[in-house]
Amino acid sequence: MTAVPLPYRVTANRPESTGARTLELRPAGEALPPFAPGQFAMLYAFGAGEIPVSVAGLDDGALTHTVRGVGAASRALCAVRPGTHVGVRGPFGTGWDLPAAAGHDLLVVAGGIGLAPLRPLVRAALAAPGGHGRLNVLIGARTPEDLLYQEELPGWGRPYCGVTVDRAGPGWSGDVGVVTMLLDRAVFTPPATTAFVCGPEVMIRATARELLHRGVPAHRIRVSLERNMHCATGHCGHCQLGPLLLCRDGPVVGYDRAEPLLAVREL
Ligand SMILES: Cc1cc2nc3c(=O)[nH]c(=O)nc-3n(C[C@H](O)[C@H](O)[C@H](O)COP(=O)(O)OP(=O)(O)OC[C@H]3O[C@@H](n4cnc5c(N)ncnc54)[C@H](O)[C@@H]3O)c2cc1C
């Protein structure tokens, strides 16, 4: 982890879904230490600003990030051209910690851009099938155009339990509705399951409630939380959620810790 951004060269920038782009970055000189799935980087678009973005891929020495343009810095990152440079700090935060789920059934539940931080976890699980029980991947998006990694998903094979959208368009023949309805299709033994959940907070709460109801222990429901972040090193306090500084103690936390905090509206 470095205090100052290191220059990384943009080696690819491709459209991913409506408003989101996937960037591939390679060190221009010194490389950052390795990232783990679930951790994030601070990406600095020169002249525009620095924002937290999860790592969405870790192949072949490159850092992959999927960014949705919502404001000045994220739009500037979406617009970077191959051959130019961005600043990168990291790795920051807690990861999904796949090794702690060894032997368990895995339940990956993603909403919208939340699939980005879950992608390296799924790829790691697919690469080591003997390390865990059954792998289930459940994906929700607002519309078919908002779905990430559409070309890659079929290659995930059997664990890919399904995709549902809130609003279908012409040509969509898949499921319509909230992602929790796909849980009936997932194959898992609740007391021996670890769940990994990322998406809008309302989706995280609904998914966790349903999993608790089915008997998955709260501490084995790992959720990734977002708050505004600035320093990413646990000093500035921008990302405080109750007793947690999410850049340091998160973004991935067990639902046993997250539930009471998410229940307080002002936090
Ligand atoms: C740990 C972590 C990982 C993240 N990973 C990703 C990722 O992989 N891909 C991605 O596209 N985005 C990710 N984000 C969100 C991203 O950091 C924000 O979209 C970005 O900070 C917005 O900055 P901006 O300057 O572009 O827009 P701003 O002008 O700061 O904000 C534009 C709008 O977005 C809202 N906003 C700002 N920050 C957030 C946030 N953290 N969550 C929800 N709404 C926000 C603001 O309220 C405002 O309405 C992550 C955030 C965190 C904390």
PDB file of C-alpha atoms and ligand atoms in Angstrom:
ATOM      1  CA  MET A   1       0.000   0.000   0.000  1.00  0.00           C
ATOM      2  CA  THR A   2       1.416   3.405  -0.939  1.00  0.00           C
ATOM      3  CA  ALA A   3       0.507   6.857   0.339  1.00  0.00           C
ATOM      4  CA  VAL A   4       0.933   8.408  -3.101  1.00  0.00           C
ATOM      5  CA  PRO A   5      -0.640   7.169  -6.315  1.00  0.00           C
ATOM      6  CA  LEU A   6       1.585   5.122  -8.603  1.00  0.00           C
ATOM      7  CA  PRO A   7       1.244   5.685 -12.345  1.00  0.00           C
ATOM      8  CA  TYR A   8      -0.561   2.893 -14.178  1.00  0.00           C
ATOM      9  CA  ARG A   9      -0.966   2.789 -17.958  1.00  0.00           C
ATOM     10  CA  VAL A  10      -4.437   2.282 -19.389  1.00  0.00           C
ATOM     11  CA  THR A  11      -4.101  -0.733 -21.672  1.00  0.00           C
ATOM     12  CA  ALA A  12      -7.817  -1.152 -22.451  1.00  0.00           C
ATOM     13  CA  ASN A  13     -11.071   0.704 -21.929  1.00  0.00           C
ATOM     14  CA  ARG A  14     -14.153  -1.109 -23.195  1.00  0.00           C
ATOM     15  CA  PRO A  15     -17.880  -0.483 -22.826  1.00  0.00           C
ATOM     16  CA  GLU A  16     -19.416  -2.857 -20.277  1.00  0.00           C
ATOM     17  CA  SER A  17     -23.055  -1.841 -19.884  1.00  0.00           C
ATOM     18  CA  THR A  18     -25.078   1.360 -19.981  1.00  0.00           C
ATOM     19  CA  GLY A  19     -22.856   3.991 -18.371  1.00  0.00           C
ATOM     20  CA  ALA A  20     -20.130   1.577 -17.213  1.00  0.00           C
ATOM     21  CA  ARG A  21     -16.693   0.874 -18.712  1.00  0.00           C
ATOM     22  CA  THR A  22     -14.095  -1.744 -17.865  1.00  0.00           C
ATOM     23  CA  LEU A  23     -10.519  -0.500 -17.609  1.00  0.00           C
ATOM     24  CA  GLU A  24      -7.401  -2.611 -17.733  1.00  0.00           C
ATOM     25  CA  LEU A  25      -4.406  -0.994 -16.004  1.00  0.00           C
ATOM     26  CA  ARG A  26      -0.750  -2.037 -15.939  1.00  0.00           C
ATOM     27  CA  PRO A  27       2.069  -0.556 -13.860  1.00  0.00           C
ATOM     28  CA  ALA A  28       4.070   2.093 -15.709  1.00  0.00           C
ATOM     29  CA  GLY A  29       6.952   1.485 -13.272  1.00  0.00           C
ATOM     30  CA  GLU A  30       6.770   0.144  -9.738  1.00  0.00           C
ATOM     31  CA  ALA A  31       3.770  -2.167  -9.174  1.00  0.00           C
ATOM     32  CA  LEU A  32       1.464  -2.143  -6.159  1.00  0.00           C
ATOM     33  CA  PRO A  33       1.334  -5.235  -3.913  1.00  0.00           C
ATOM     34  CA  PRO A  34      -1.171  -7.886  -5.038  1.00  0.00           C
ATOM     35  CA  PHE A  35      -4.884  -7.234  -4.485  1.00  0.00           C
ATOM     36  CA  ALA A  36      -7.324  -9.828  -3.132  1.00  0.00           C
ATOM     37  CA  PRO A  37     -10.894 -10.217  -4.425  1.00  0.00           C
ATOM     38  CA  GLY A  38     -13.156  -7.745  -2.566  1.00  0.00           C
ATOM     39  CA  GLN A  39     -10.413  -5.171  -1.963  1.00  0.00           C
ATOM     40  CA  PHE A  40     -10.422  -1.782  -3.652  1.00  0.00           C
ATOM     41  CA  ALA A  41      -8.041   0.760  -5.154  1.00  0.00           C
ATOM     42  CA  MET A  42      -8.143   4.541  -5.087  1.00  0.00           C
ATOM     43  CA  LEU A  43      -8.114   5.512  -8.774  1.00  0.00           C
ATOM     44  CA  TYR A  44      -6.970   9.021  -9.585  1.00  0.00           C
ATOM     45  CA  ALA A  45      -8.071  10.598 -12.866  1.00  0.00           C
ATOM     46  CA  PHE A  46      -5.589  13.452 -13.185  1.00  0.00           C
ATOM     47  CA  GLY A  47      -7.275  16.819 -12.866  1.00  0.00           C
ATOM     48  CA  ALA A  48     -10.664  15.312 -11.984  1.00  0.00           C
ATOM     49  CA  GLY A  49     -10.298  13.496  -8.650  1.00  0.00           C
ATOM     50  CA  GLU A  50      -9.664  10.247  -6.851  1.00  0.00           C
ATOM     51  CA  ILE A  51     -12.332   7.641  -6.009  1.00  0.00           C
ATOM     52  CA  PRO A  52     -12.549   4.140  -4.520  1.00  0.00           C
ATOM     53  CA  VAL A  53     -13.129   1.408  -7.110  1.00  0.00           C
ATOM     54  CA  SER A  54     -13.182  -2.319  -6.409  1.00  0.00           C
ATOM     55  CA  VAL A  55     -10.886  -4.660  -8.207  1.00  0.00           C
ATOM     56  CA  ALA A  56     -12.898  -6.540 -10.843  1.00  0.00           C
ATOM     57  CA  GLY A  57     -10.109  -8.684 -12.263  1.00  0.00           C
ATOM     58  CA  LEU A  58      -6.577  -9.696 -11.359  1.00  0.00           C
ATOM     59  CA  ASP A  59      -5.305 -11.595 -14.368  1.00  0.00           C
ATOM     60  CA  ASP A  60      -1.837 -11.530 -15.819  1.00  0.00           C
ATOM     61  CA  GLY A  61      -0.370  -8.654 -13.774  1.00  0.00           C
ATOM     62  CA  ALA A  62      -3.136  -6.267 -14.802  1.00  0.00           C
ATOM     63  CA  LEU A  63      -5.666  -4.554 -12.570  1.00  0.00           C
ATOM     64  CA  THR A  64      -9.181  -4.597 -13.987  1.00  0.00           C
ATOM     65  CA  HIS A  65     -11.832  -2.158 -12.776  1.00  0.00           C
ATOM     66  CA  THR A  66     -15.407  -1.617 -13.914  1.00  0.00           C
ATOM     67  CA  VAL A  67     -16.487   1.985 -13.363  1.00  0.00           C
ATOM     68  CA  ARG A  68     -19.957   3.491 -13.660  1.00  0.00           C
ATOM     69  CA  GLY A  69     -19.841   7.175 -14.541  1.00  0.00           C
ATOM     70  CA  VAL A  70     -21.970   9.026 -11.996  1.00  0.00           C
ATOM     71  CA  GLY A  71     -19.959  12.204 -11.256  1.00  0.00           C
ATOM     72  CA  ALA A  72     -16.815  14.119 -12.173  1.00  0.00           C
ATOM     73  CA  ALA A  73     -14.135  11.579 -11.207  1.00  0.00           C
ATOM     74  CA  SER A  74     -15.938   8.419 -12.305  1.00  0.00           C
ATOM     75  CA  ARG A  75     -16.877   9.990 -15.665  1.00  0.00           C
ATOM     76  CA  ALA A  76     -13.275  11.097 -16.177  1.00  0.00           C
ATOM     77  CA  LEU A  77     -12.126   7.523 -15.497  1.00  0.00           C
ATOM     78  CA  CYS A  78     -14.688   6.162 -17.955  1.00  0.00           C
ATOM     79  CA  ALA A  79     -13.221   8.521 -20.563  1.00  0.00           C
ATOM     80  CA  VAL A  80      -9.519   7.619 -20.153  1.00  0.00           C
ATOM     81  CA  ARG A  81      -7.883   6.603 -23.405  1.00  0.00           C
ATOM     82  CA  PRO A  82      -5.576   3.589 -23.822  1.00  0.00           C
ATOM     83  CA  GLY A  83      -1.971   4.714 -23.637  1.00  0.00           C
ATOM     84  CA  THR A  84      -2.663   7.430 -21.068  1.00  0.00           C
ATOM     85  CA  HIS A  85      -2.071   7.077 -17.322  1.00  0.00           C
ATOM     86  CA  VAL A  86      -4.089   7.085 -14.109  1.00  0.00           C
ATOM     87  CA  GLY A  87      -2.841   7.143 -10.510  1.00  0.00           C
ATOM     88  CA  VAL A  88      -3.496   4.079  -8.359  1.00  0.00           C
ATOM     89  CA  ARG A  89      -3.222   3.554  -4.585  1.00  0.00           C
ATOM     90  CA  GLY A  90      -3.926   0.303  -2.816  1.00  0.00           C
ATOM     91  CA  PRO A  91      -4.706  -2.425  -2.056  1.00  0.00           C
ATOM     92  CA  PHE A  92      -7.222  -1.254   0.549  1.00  0.00           C
ATOM     93  CA  GLY A  93      -9.817  -2.860   2.758  1.00  0.00           C
ATOM     94  CA  THR A  94     -10.939  -6.321   3.694  1.00  0.00           C
ATOM     95  CA  GLY A  95     -11.479  -8.900   0.973  1.00  0.00           C
ATOM     96  CA  TRP A  96     -14.141 -11.578   0.516  1.00  0.00           C
ATOM     97  CA  ASP A  97     -11.766 -14.125   2.097  1.00  0.00           C
ATOM     98  CA  LEU A  98     -12.626 -17.173   0.015  1.00  0.00           C
ATOM     99  CA  PRO A  99     -10.198 -19.439   1.962  1.00  0.00           C
ATOM    100  CA  ALA A 100     -12.319 -18.940   5.123  1.00  0.00           C
ATOM    101  CA  ALA A 101     -15.229 -20.511   3.219  1.00  0.00           C
ATOM    102  CA  ALA A 102     -13.294 -23.714   2.467  1.00  0.00           C
ATOM    103  CA  GLY A 103     -15.619 -26.708   2.283  1.00  0.00           C
ATOM    104  CA  HIS A 104     -18.773 -24.555   2.365  1.00  0.00           C
ATOM    105  CA  ASP A 105     -21.393 -24.126  -0.327  1.00  0.00           C
ATOM    106  CA  LEU A 106     -20.893 -20.689  -1.877  1.00  0.00           C
ATOM    107  CA  LEU A 107     -23.713 -18.304  -2.669  1.00  0.00           C
ATOM    108  CA  VAL A 108     -22.745 -15.219  -4.664  1.00  0.00           C
ATOM    109  CA  VAL A 109     -25.498 -12.605  -4.949  1.00  0.00           C
ATOM    110  CA  ALA A 110     -24.894  -9.483  -7.045  1.00  0.00           C
ATOM    111  CA  GLY A 111     -26.973  -6.405  -7.789  1.00  0.00           C
ATOM    112  CA  GLY A 112     -26.005  -4.048 -10.632  1.00  0.00           C
ATOM    113  CA  ILE A 113     -22.418  -2.771 -10.487  1.00  0.00           C
ATOM    114  CA  GLY A 114     -22.048  -4.994  -7.389  1.00  0.00           C
ATOM    115  CA  LEU A 115     -21.098  -7.823  -9.726  1.00  0.00           C
ATOM    116  CA  ALA A 116     -17.742  -6.081 -10.361  1.00  0.00           C
ATOM    117  CA  PRO A 117     -16.148  -6.831  -6.947  1.00  0.00           C
ATOM    118  CA  LEU A 118     -17.658 -10.333  -7.011  1.00  0.00           C
ATOM    119  CA  ARG A 119     -16.180 -11.248 -10.399  1.00  0.00           C
ATOM    120  CA  PRO A 120     -12.650 -12.075  -9.140  1.00  0.00           C
ATOM    121  CA  LEU A 121     -14.186 -14.120  -6.318  1.00  0.00           C
ATOM    122  CA  VAL A 122     -16.251 -16.190  -8.776  1.00  0.00           C
ATOM    123  CA  ARG A 123     -13.237 -16.667 -11.020  1.00  0.00           C
ATOM    124  CA  ALA A 124     -11.106 -17.792  -8.056  1.00  0.00           C
ATOM    125  CA  ALA A 125     -13.814 -20.264  -6.981  1.00  0.00           C
ATOM    126  CA  LEU A 126     -14.172 -21.608 -10.536  1.00  0.00           C
ATOM    127  CA  ALA A 127     -10.404 -22.068 -10.717  1.00  0.00           C
ATOM    128  CA  ALA A 128     -10.336 -24.165  -7.511  1.00  0.00           C
ATOM    129  CA  PRO A 129     -13.499 -26.302  -7.588  1.00  0.00           C
ATOM    130  CA  GLY A 130     -12.166 -28.745  -4.991  1.00  0.00           C
ATOM    131  CA  GLY A 131     -11.863 -26.082  -2.312  1.00  0.00           C
ATOM    132  CA  HIS A 132     -15.557 -25.580  -1.645  1.00  0.00           C
ATOM    133  CA  GLY A 133     -18.999 -27.106  -2.010  1.00  0.00           C
ATOM    134  CA  ARG A 134     -21.574 -26.027  -4.585  1.00  0.00           C
ATOM    135  CA  LEU A 135     -21.132 -22.618  -6.198  1.00  0.00           C
ATOM    136  CA  ASN A 136     -24.244 -20.559  -6.921  1.00  0.00           C
ATOM    137  CA  VAL A 137     -24.173 -17.197  -8.709  1.00  0.00           C
ATOM    138  CA  LEU A 138     -27.305 -15.047  -8.687  1.00  0.00           C
ATOM    139  CA  ILE A 139     -27.349 -11.753 -10.576  1.00  0.00           C
ATOM    140  CA  GLY A 140     -29.829  -8.888 -10.642  1.00  0.00           C
ATOM    141  CA  ALA A 141     -29.772  -5.731 -12.767  1.00  0.00           C
ATOM    142  CA  ARG A 142     -32.144  -2.863 -13.441  1.00  0.00           C
ATOM    143  CA  THR A 143     -32.471  -3.584 -17.176  1.00  0.00           C
ATOM    144  CA  PRO A 144     -30.822  -6.038 -19.595  1.00  0.00           C
ATOM    145  CA  GLU A 145     -28.585  -3.165 -20.757  1.00  0.00           C
ATOM    146  CA  ASP A 146     -27.255  -2.748 -17.189  1.00  0.00           C
ATOM    147  CA  LEU A 147     -25.956  -6.333 -16.986  1.00  0.00           C
ATOM    148  CA  LEU A 148     -22.172  -6.562 -16.650  1.00  0.00           C
ATOM    149  CA  TYR A 149     -19.904  -9.131 -18.321  1.00  0.00           C
ATOM    150  CA  GLN A 150     -22.622 -10.455 -20.645  1.00  0.00           C
ATOM    151  CA  GLU A 151     -20.151 -12.218 -22.930  1.00  0.00           C
ATOM    152  CA  GLU A 152     -18.351 -13.857 -20.025  1.00  0.00           C
ATOM    153  CA  LEU A 153     -21.316 -15.092 -17.960  1.00  0.00           C
ATOM    154  CA  PRO A 154     -22.209 -18.177 -20.042  1.00  0.00           C
ATOM    155  CA  GLY A 155     -18.596 -19.358 -19.618  1.00  0.00           C
ATOM    156  CA  TRP A 156     -19.152 -19.540 -15.867  1.00  0.00           C
ATOM    157  CA  GLY A 157     -21.182 -22.672 -16.609  1.00  0.00           C
ATOM    158  CA  ARG A 158     -23.403 -24.511 -14.175  1.00  0.00           C
ATOM    159  CA  PRO A 159     -22.904 -22.353 -11.080  1.00  0.00           C
ATOM    160  CA  TYR A 160     -24.455 -19.491 -12.976  1.00  0.00           C
ATOM    161  CA  CYS A 161     -27.986 -19.835 -11.559  1.00  0.00           C
ATOM    162  CA  GLY A 162     -29.574 -17.020 -13.355  1.00  0.00           C
ATOM    163  CA  VAL A 163     -30.059 -13.391 -14.088  1.00  0.00           C
ATOM    164  CA  THR A 164     -33.089 -11.303 -13.372  1.00  0.00           C
ATOM    165  CA  VAL A 165     -33.907  -7.726 -14.330  1.00  0.00           C
ATOM    166  CA  ASP A 166     -36.277  -5.184 -12.794  1.00  0.00           C
ATOM    167  CA  ARG A 167     -37.523  -3.986 -16.190  1.00  0.00           C
ATOM    168  CA  ALA A 168     -37.373  -6.184 -19.283  1.00  0.00           C
ATOM    169  CA  GLY A 169     -37.123  -4.759 -22.796  1.00  0.00           C
ATOM    170  CA  PRO A 170     -37.818  -6.155 -26.233  1.00  0.00           C
ATOM    171  CA  GLY A 171     -35.810  -9.327 -26.751  1.00  0.00           C
ATOM    172  CA  TRP A 172     -35.485 -10.222 -23.051  1.00  0.00           C
ATOM    173  CA  SER A 173     -36.824 -13.709 -22.376  1.00  0.00           C
ATOM    174  CA  GLY A 174     -35.248 -14.193 -18.959  1.00  0.00           C
ATOM    175  CA  ASP A 175     -36.514 -13.583 -15.446  1.00  0.00           C
ATOM    176  CA  VAL A 176     -38.045 -10.316 -14.285  1.00  0.00           C
ATOM    177  CA  GLY A 177     -38.085  -9.462 -10.596  1.00  0.00           C
ATOM    178  CA  VAL A 178     -35.824  -9.018  -7.606  1.00  0.00           C
ATOM    179  CA  VAL A 179     -32.659 -11.092  -7.270  1.00  0.00           C
ATOM    180  CA  THR A 180     -33.857 -12.825  -4.086  1.00  0.00           C
ATOM    181  CA  MET A 181     -36.428 -14.755  -6.131  1.00  0.00           C
ATOM    182  CA  LEU A 182     -33.513 -16.676  -7.709  1.00  0.00           C
ATOM    183  CA  LEU A 183     -32.661 -18.127  -4.285  1.00  0.00           C
ATOM    184  CA  ASP A 184     -35.230 -20.884  -4.817  1.00  0.00           C
ATOM    185  CA  ARG A 185     -33.066 -22.139  -7.695  1.00  0.00           C
ATOM    186  CA  ALA A 186     -29.835 -22.175  -5.716  1.00  0.00           C
ATOM    187  CA  VAL A 187     -28.582 -25.458  -4.258  1.00  0.00           C
ATOM    188  CA  PHE A 188     -27.012 -25.026  -0.826  1.00  0.00           C
ATOM    189  CA  THR A 189     -27.100 -26.324   2.727  1.00  0.00           C
ATOM    190  CA  PRO A 190     -27.745 -23.174   4.802  1.00  0.00           C
ATOM    191  CA  PRO A 191     -25.748 -23.964   7.973  1.00  0.00           C
ATOM    192  CA  ALA A 192     -22.739 -24.888   5.815  1.00  0.00           C
ATOM    193  CA  THR A 193     -22.960 -21.973   3.381  1.00  0.00           C
ATOM    194  CA  THR A 194     -20.971 -18.770   3.007  1.00  0.00           C
ATOM    195  CA  ALA A 195     -22.762 -16.006   1.107  1.00  0.00           C
ATOM    196  CA  PHE A 196     -21.093 -13.047  -0.623  1.00  0.00           C
ATOM    197  CA  VAL A 197     -23.441 -10.142  -1.322  1.00  0.00           C
ATOM    198  CA  CYS A 198     -22.806  -6.834  -3.095  1.00  0.00           C
ATOM    199  CA  GLY A 199     -25.229  -4.304  -4.536  1.00  0.00           C
ATOM    200  CA  PRO A 200     -27.445  -1.435  -3.423  1.00  0.00           C
ATOM    201  CA  GLU A 201     -27.994  -1.376   0.344  1.00  0.00           C
ATOM    202  CA  VAL A 202     -31.699  -2.188   0.021  1.00  0.00           C
ATOM    203  CA  MET A 203     -30.792  -5.300  -1.988  1.00  0.00           C
ATOM    204  CA  ILE A 204     -28.133  -6.311   0.564  1.00  0.00           C
ATOM    205  CA  ARG A 205     -30.650  -6.051   3.417  1.00  0.00           C
ATOM    206  CA  ALA A 206     -33.371  -7.983   1.537  1.00  0.00           C
ATOM    207  CA  THR A 207     -30.930 -10.734   0.527  1.00  0.00           C
ATOM    208  CA  ALA A 208     -29.446 -11.059   4.011  1.00  0.00           C
ATOM    209  CA  ARG A 209     -32.924 -11.195   5.608  1.00  0.00           C
ATOM    210  CA  GLU A 210     -33.907 -14.018   3.249  1.00  0.00           C
ATOM    211  CA  LEU A 211     -30.674 -15.929   3.905  1.00  0.00           C
ATOM    212  CA  LEU A 212     -31.036 -15.573   7.682  1.00  0.00           C
ATOM    213  CA  HIS A 213     -34.594 -16.852   7.354  1.00  0.00           C
ATOM    214  CA  ARG A 214     -33.274 -19.910   5.483  1.00  0.00           C
ATOM    215  CA  GLY A 215     -30.685 -20.585   8.189  1.00  0.00           C
ATOM    216  CA  VAL A 216     -27.421 -19.128   6.873  1.00  0.00           C
ATOM    217  CA  PRO A 217     -25.549 -17.819   9.960  1.00  0.00           C
ATOM    218  CA  ALA A 218     -25.217 -14.002  10.003  1.00  0.00           C
ATOM    219  CA  HIS A 219     -21.429 -14.047  10.274  1.00  0.00           C
ATOM    220  CA  ARG A 220     -21.241 -16.189   7.132  1.00  0.00           C
ATOM    221  CA  ILE A 221     -23.192 -13.618   5.116  1.00  0.00           C
ATOM    222  CA  ARG A 222     -20.354 -11.393   3.868  1.00  0.00           C
ATOM    223  CA  VAL A 223     -21.589  -8.039   2.552  1.00  0.00           C
ATOM    224  CA  SER A 224     -19.672  -5.217   0.859  1.00  0.00           C
ATOM    225  CA  LEU A 225     -20.674  -1.756   2.063  1.00  0.00           C
ATOM    226  CA  GLU A 226     -20.067   1.655   0.499  1.00  0.00           C
ATOM    227  CA  ARG A 227     -19.631   5.058   2.049  1.00  0.00           C
ATOM    228  CA  ASN A 228     -17.824   8.131   0.722  1.00  0.00           C
ATOM    229  CA  MET A 229     -14.091   7.581   1.074  1.00  0.00           C
ATOM    230  CA  HIS A 230     -11.210  10.019   0.891  1.00  0.00           C
ATOM    231  CA  CYS A 231      -7.980   8.907   2.558  1.00  0.00           C
ATOM    232  CA  ALA A 232      -8.673   5.118   2.396  1.00  0.00           C
ATOM    233  CA  THR A 233      -6.215   4.651   5.260  1.00  0.00           C
ATOM    234  CA  GLY A 234      -8.524   4.982   8.271  1.00  0.00           C
ATOM    235  CA  HIS A 235      -7.616   8.561   9.175  1.00  0.00           C
ATOM    236  CA  CYS A 236     -10.112  11.058   7.726  1.00  0.00           C
ATOM    237  CA  GLY A 237     -13.324   9.476   9.024  1.00  0.00           C
ATOM    238  CA  HIS A 238     -15.412  10.117   5.869  1.00  0.00           C
ATOM    239  CA  CYS A 239     -16.397   6.461   5.614  1.00  0.00           C
ATOM    240  CA  GLN A 240     -17.386   5.991   9.246  1.00  0.00           C
ATOM    241  CA  LEU A 241     -20.327   3.655   9.867  1.00  0.00           C
ATOM    242  CA  GLY A 242     -20.896   3.513  13.621  1.00  0.00           C
ATOM    243  CA  PRO A 243     -17.687   2.082  15.119  1.00  0.00           C
ATOM    244  CA  LEU A 244     -16.360   0.997  11.704  1.00  0.00           C
ATOM    245  CA  LEU A 245     -14.154   2.893   9.290  1.00  0.00           C
ATOM    246  CA  LEU A 246     -15.206   1.116   6.127  1.00  0.00           C
ATOM    247  CA  CYS A 247     -11.970   1.782   4.215  1.00  0.00           C
ATOM    248  CA  ARG A 248     -10.078  -0.121   6.913  1.00  0.00           C
ATOM    249  CA  ASP A 249     -12.619  -2.396   8.659  1.00  0.00           C
ATOM    250  CA  GLY A 250     -14.576  -2.985   5.421  1.00  0.00           C
ATOM    251  CA  PRO A 251     -15.772  -2.778   2.766  1.00  0.00           C
ATOM    252  CA  VAL A 252     -16.491  -6.494   3.311  1.00  0.00           C
ATOM    253  CA  VAL A 253     -17.959  -7.260   6.741  1.00  0.00           C
ATOM    254  CA  GLY A 254     -20.050 -10.033   8.231  1.00  0.00           C
ATOM    255  CA  TYR A 255     -23.772  -9.333   8.435  1.00  0.00           C
ATOM    256  CA  ASP A 256     -23.630  -9.925  12.189  1.00  0.00           C
ATOM    257  CA  ARG A 257     -21.700  -6.618  12.364  1.00  0.00           C
ATOM    258  CA  ALA A 258     -23.482  -4.830   9.522  1.00  0.00           C
ATOM    259  CA  GLU A 259     -27.115  -5.522  10.440  1.00  0.00           C
ATOM    260  CA  PRO A 260     -27.363  -3.361  13.586  1.00  0.00           C
ATOM    261  CA  LEU A 261     -25.512  -0.521  11.845  1.00  0.00           C
ATOM    262  CA  LEU A 262     -27.641  -0.575   8.705  1.00  0.00           C
ATOM    263  CA  ALA A 263     -30.772  -0.483  10.872  1.00  0.00           C
ATOM    264  CA  VAL A 264     -29.871   3.051  12.085  1.00  0.00           C
ATOM    265  CA  ARG A 265     -31.042   5.531   9.437  1.00  0.00           C
ATOM    266  CA  GLU A 266     -28.659   8.378  10.323  1.00  0.00           C
ATOM    267  CA  LEU A 267     -25.558   6.183   9.941  1.00  0.00           C
TER     268      LEU A 267
HETATM  269  C1  LIG B   1     -15.182   0.413  -1.423  1.00  0.00           C
HETATM  270  C2  LIG B   1     -15.870   0.998  -2.634  1.00  0.00           C
HETATM  271  C3  LIG B   1     -15.797   0.311  -3.833  1.00  0.00           C
HETATM  272  C4  LIG B   1     -16.422   0.861  -4.969  1.00  0.00           C
HETATM  273  N1  LIG B   1     -16.328   0.161  -6.142  1.00  0.00           N
HETATM  274  C5  LIG B   1     -16.888   0.674  -7.262  1.00  0.00           C
HETATM  275  C6  LIG B   1     -16.775  -0.022  -8.494  1.00  0.00           C
HETATM  276  O1  LIG B   1     -16.193  -1.108  -8.595  1.00  0.00           O
HETATM  277  N2  LIG B   1     -17.329   0.556  -9.589  1.00  0.00           N
HETATM  278  C7  LIG B   1     -17.992   1.760  -9.518  1.00  0.00           C
HETATM  279  O2  LIG B   1     -18.468   2.245 -10.557  1.00  0.00           O
HETATM  280  N3  LIG B   1     -18.141   2.422  -8.363  1.00  0.00           N
HETATM  281  C8  LIG B   1     -17.589   1.921  -7.237  1.00  0.00           C
HETATM  282  N4  LIG B   1     -17.712   2.606  -6.053  1.00  0.00           N
HETATM  283  C9  LIG B   1     -18.463   3.869  -6.037  1.00  0.00           C
HETATM  284  C10 LIG B   1     -17.593   5.013  -6.551  1.00  0.00           C
HETATM  285  O3  LIG B   1     -16.525   5.218  -5.648  1.00  0.00           O
HETATM  286  C11 LIG B   1     -18.450   6.298  -6.638  1.00  0.00           C
HETATM  287  O4  LIG B   1     -19.362   6.166  -7.702  1.00  0.00           O
HETATM  288  C12 LIG B   1     -17.567   7.485  -6.876  1.00  0.00           C
HETATM  289  O5  LIG B   1     -16.893   7.788  -5.665  1.00  0.00           O
HETATM  290  C13 LIG B   1     -18.369   8.705  -7.311  1.00  0.00           C
HETATM  291  O6  LIG B   1     -17.450   9.803  -7.401  1.00  0.00           O
HETATM  292  P1  LIG B   1     -17.637  10.944  -8.509  1.00  0.00           P
HETATM  293  O7  LIG B   1     -16.653  12.028  -8.222  1.00  0.00           O
HETATM  294  O8  LIG B   1     -17.617  10.369  -9.880  1.00  0.00           O
HETATM  295  O9  LIG B   1     -19.088  11.444  -8.256  1.00  0.00           O
HETATM  296  P2  LIG B   1     -19.643  12.368  -7.076  1.00  0.00           P
HETATM  297  O10 LIG B   1     -19.841  13.724  -7.652  1.00  0.00           O
HETATM  298  O11 LIG B   1     -18.836  12.211  -5.836  1.00  0.00           O
HETATM  299  O12 LIG B   1     -21.034  11.667  -6.851  1.00  0.00           O
HETATM  300  C14 LIG B   1     -22.001  11.546  -7.907  1.00  0.00           C
HETATM  301  C15 LIG B   1     -23.234  10.848  -7.344  1.00  0.00           C
HETATM  302  O13 LIG B   1     -22.883   9.526  -6.896  1.00  0.00           O
HETATM  303  C16 LIG B   1     -23.195   9.384  -5.499  1.00  0.00           C
HETATM  304  N5  LIG B   1     -22.113   8.633  -4.854  1.00  0.00           N
HETATM  305  C17 LIG B   1     -20.866   9.044  -4.594  1.00  0.00           C
HETATM  306  N6  LIG B   1     -20.156   8.086  -3.993  1.00  0.00           N
HETATM  307  C18 LIG B   1     -20.982   7.035  -3.863  1.00  0.00           C
HETATM  308  C19 LIG B   1     -20.864   5.743  -3.315  1.00  0.00           C
HETATM  309  N7  LIG B   1     -19.743   5.304  -2.732  1.00  0.00           N
HETATM  310  N8  LIG B   1     -21.949   4.920  -3.364  1.00  0.00           N
HETATM  311  C20 LIG B   1     -23.086   5.329  -3.913  1.00  0.00           C
HETATM  312  N9  LIG B   1     -23.279   6.548  -4.447  1.00  0.00           N
HETATM  313  C21 LIG B   1     -22.246   7.380  -4.420  1.00  0.00           C
HETATM  314  C22 LIG B   1     -23.258  10.792  -4.951  1.00  0.00           C
HETATM  315  O14 LIG B   1     -24.111  10.854  -3.817  1.00  0.00           O
HETATM  316  C23 LIG B   1     -23.829  11.556  -6.129  1.00  0.00           C
HETATM  317  O15 LIG B   1     -25.218  11.418  -6.199  1.00  0.00           O
HETATM  318  C24 LIG B   1     -17.127   2.081  -4.901  1.00  0.00           C
HETATM  319  C25 LIG B   1     -17.201   2.762  -3.673  1.00  0.00           C
HETATM  320  C26 LIG B   1     -16.590   2.228  -2.562  1.00  0.00           C
HETATM  321  C27 LIG B   1     -16.689   2.962  -1.257  1.00  0.00           C
END
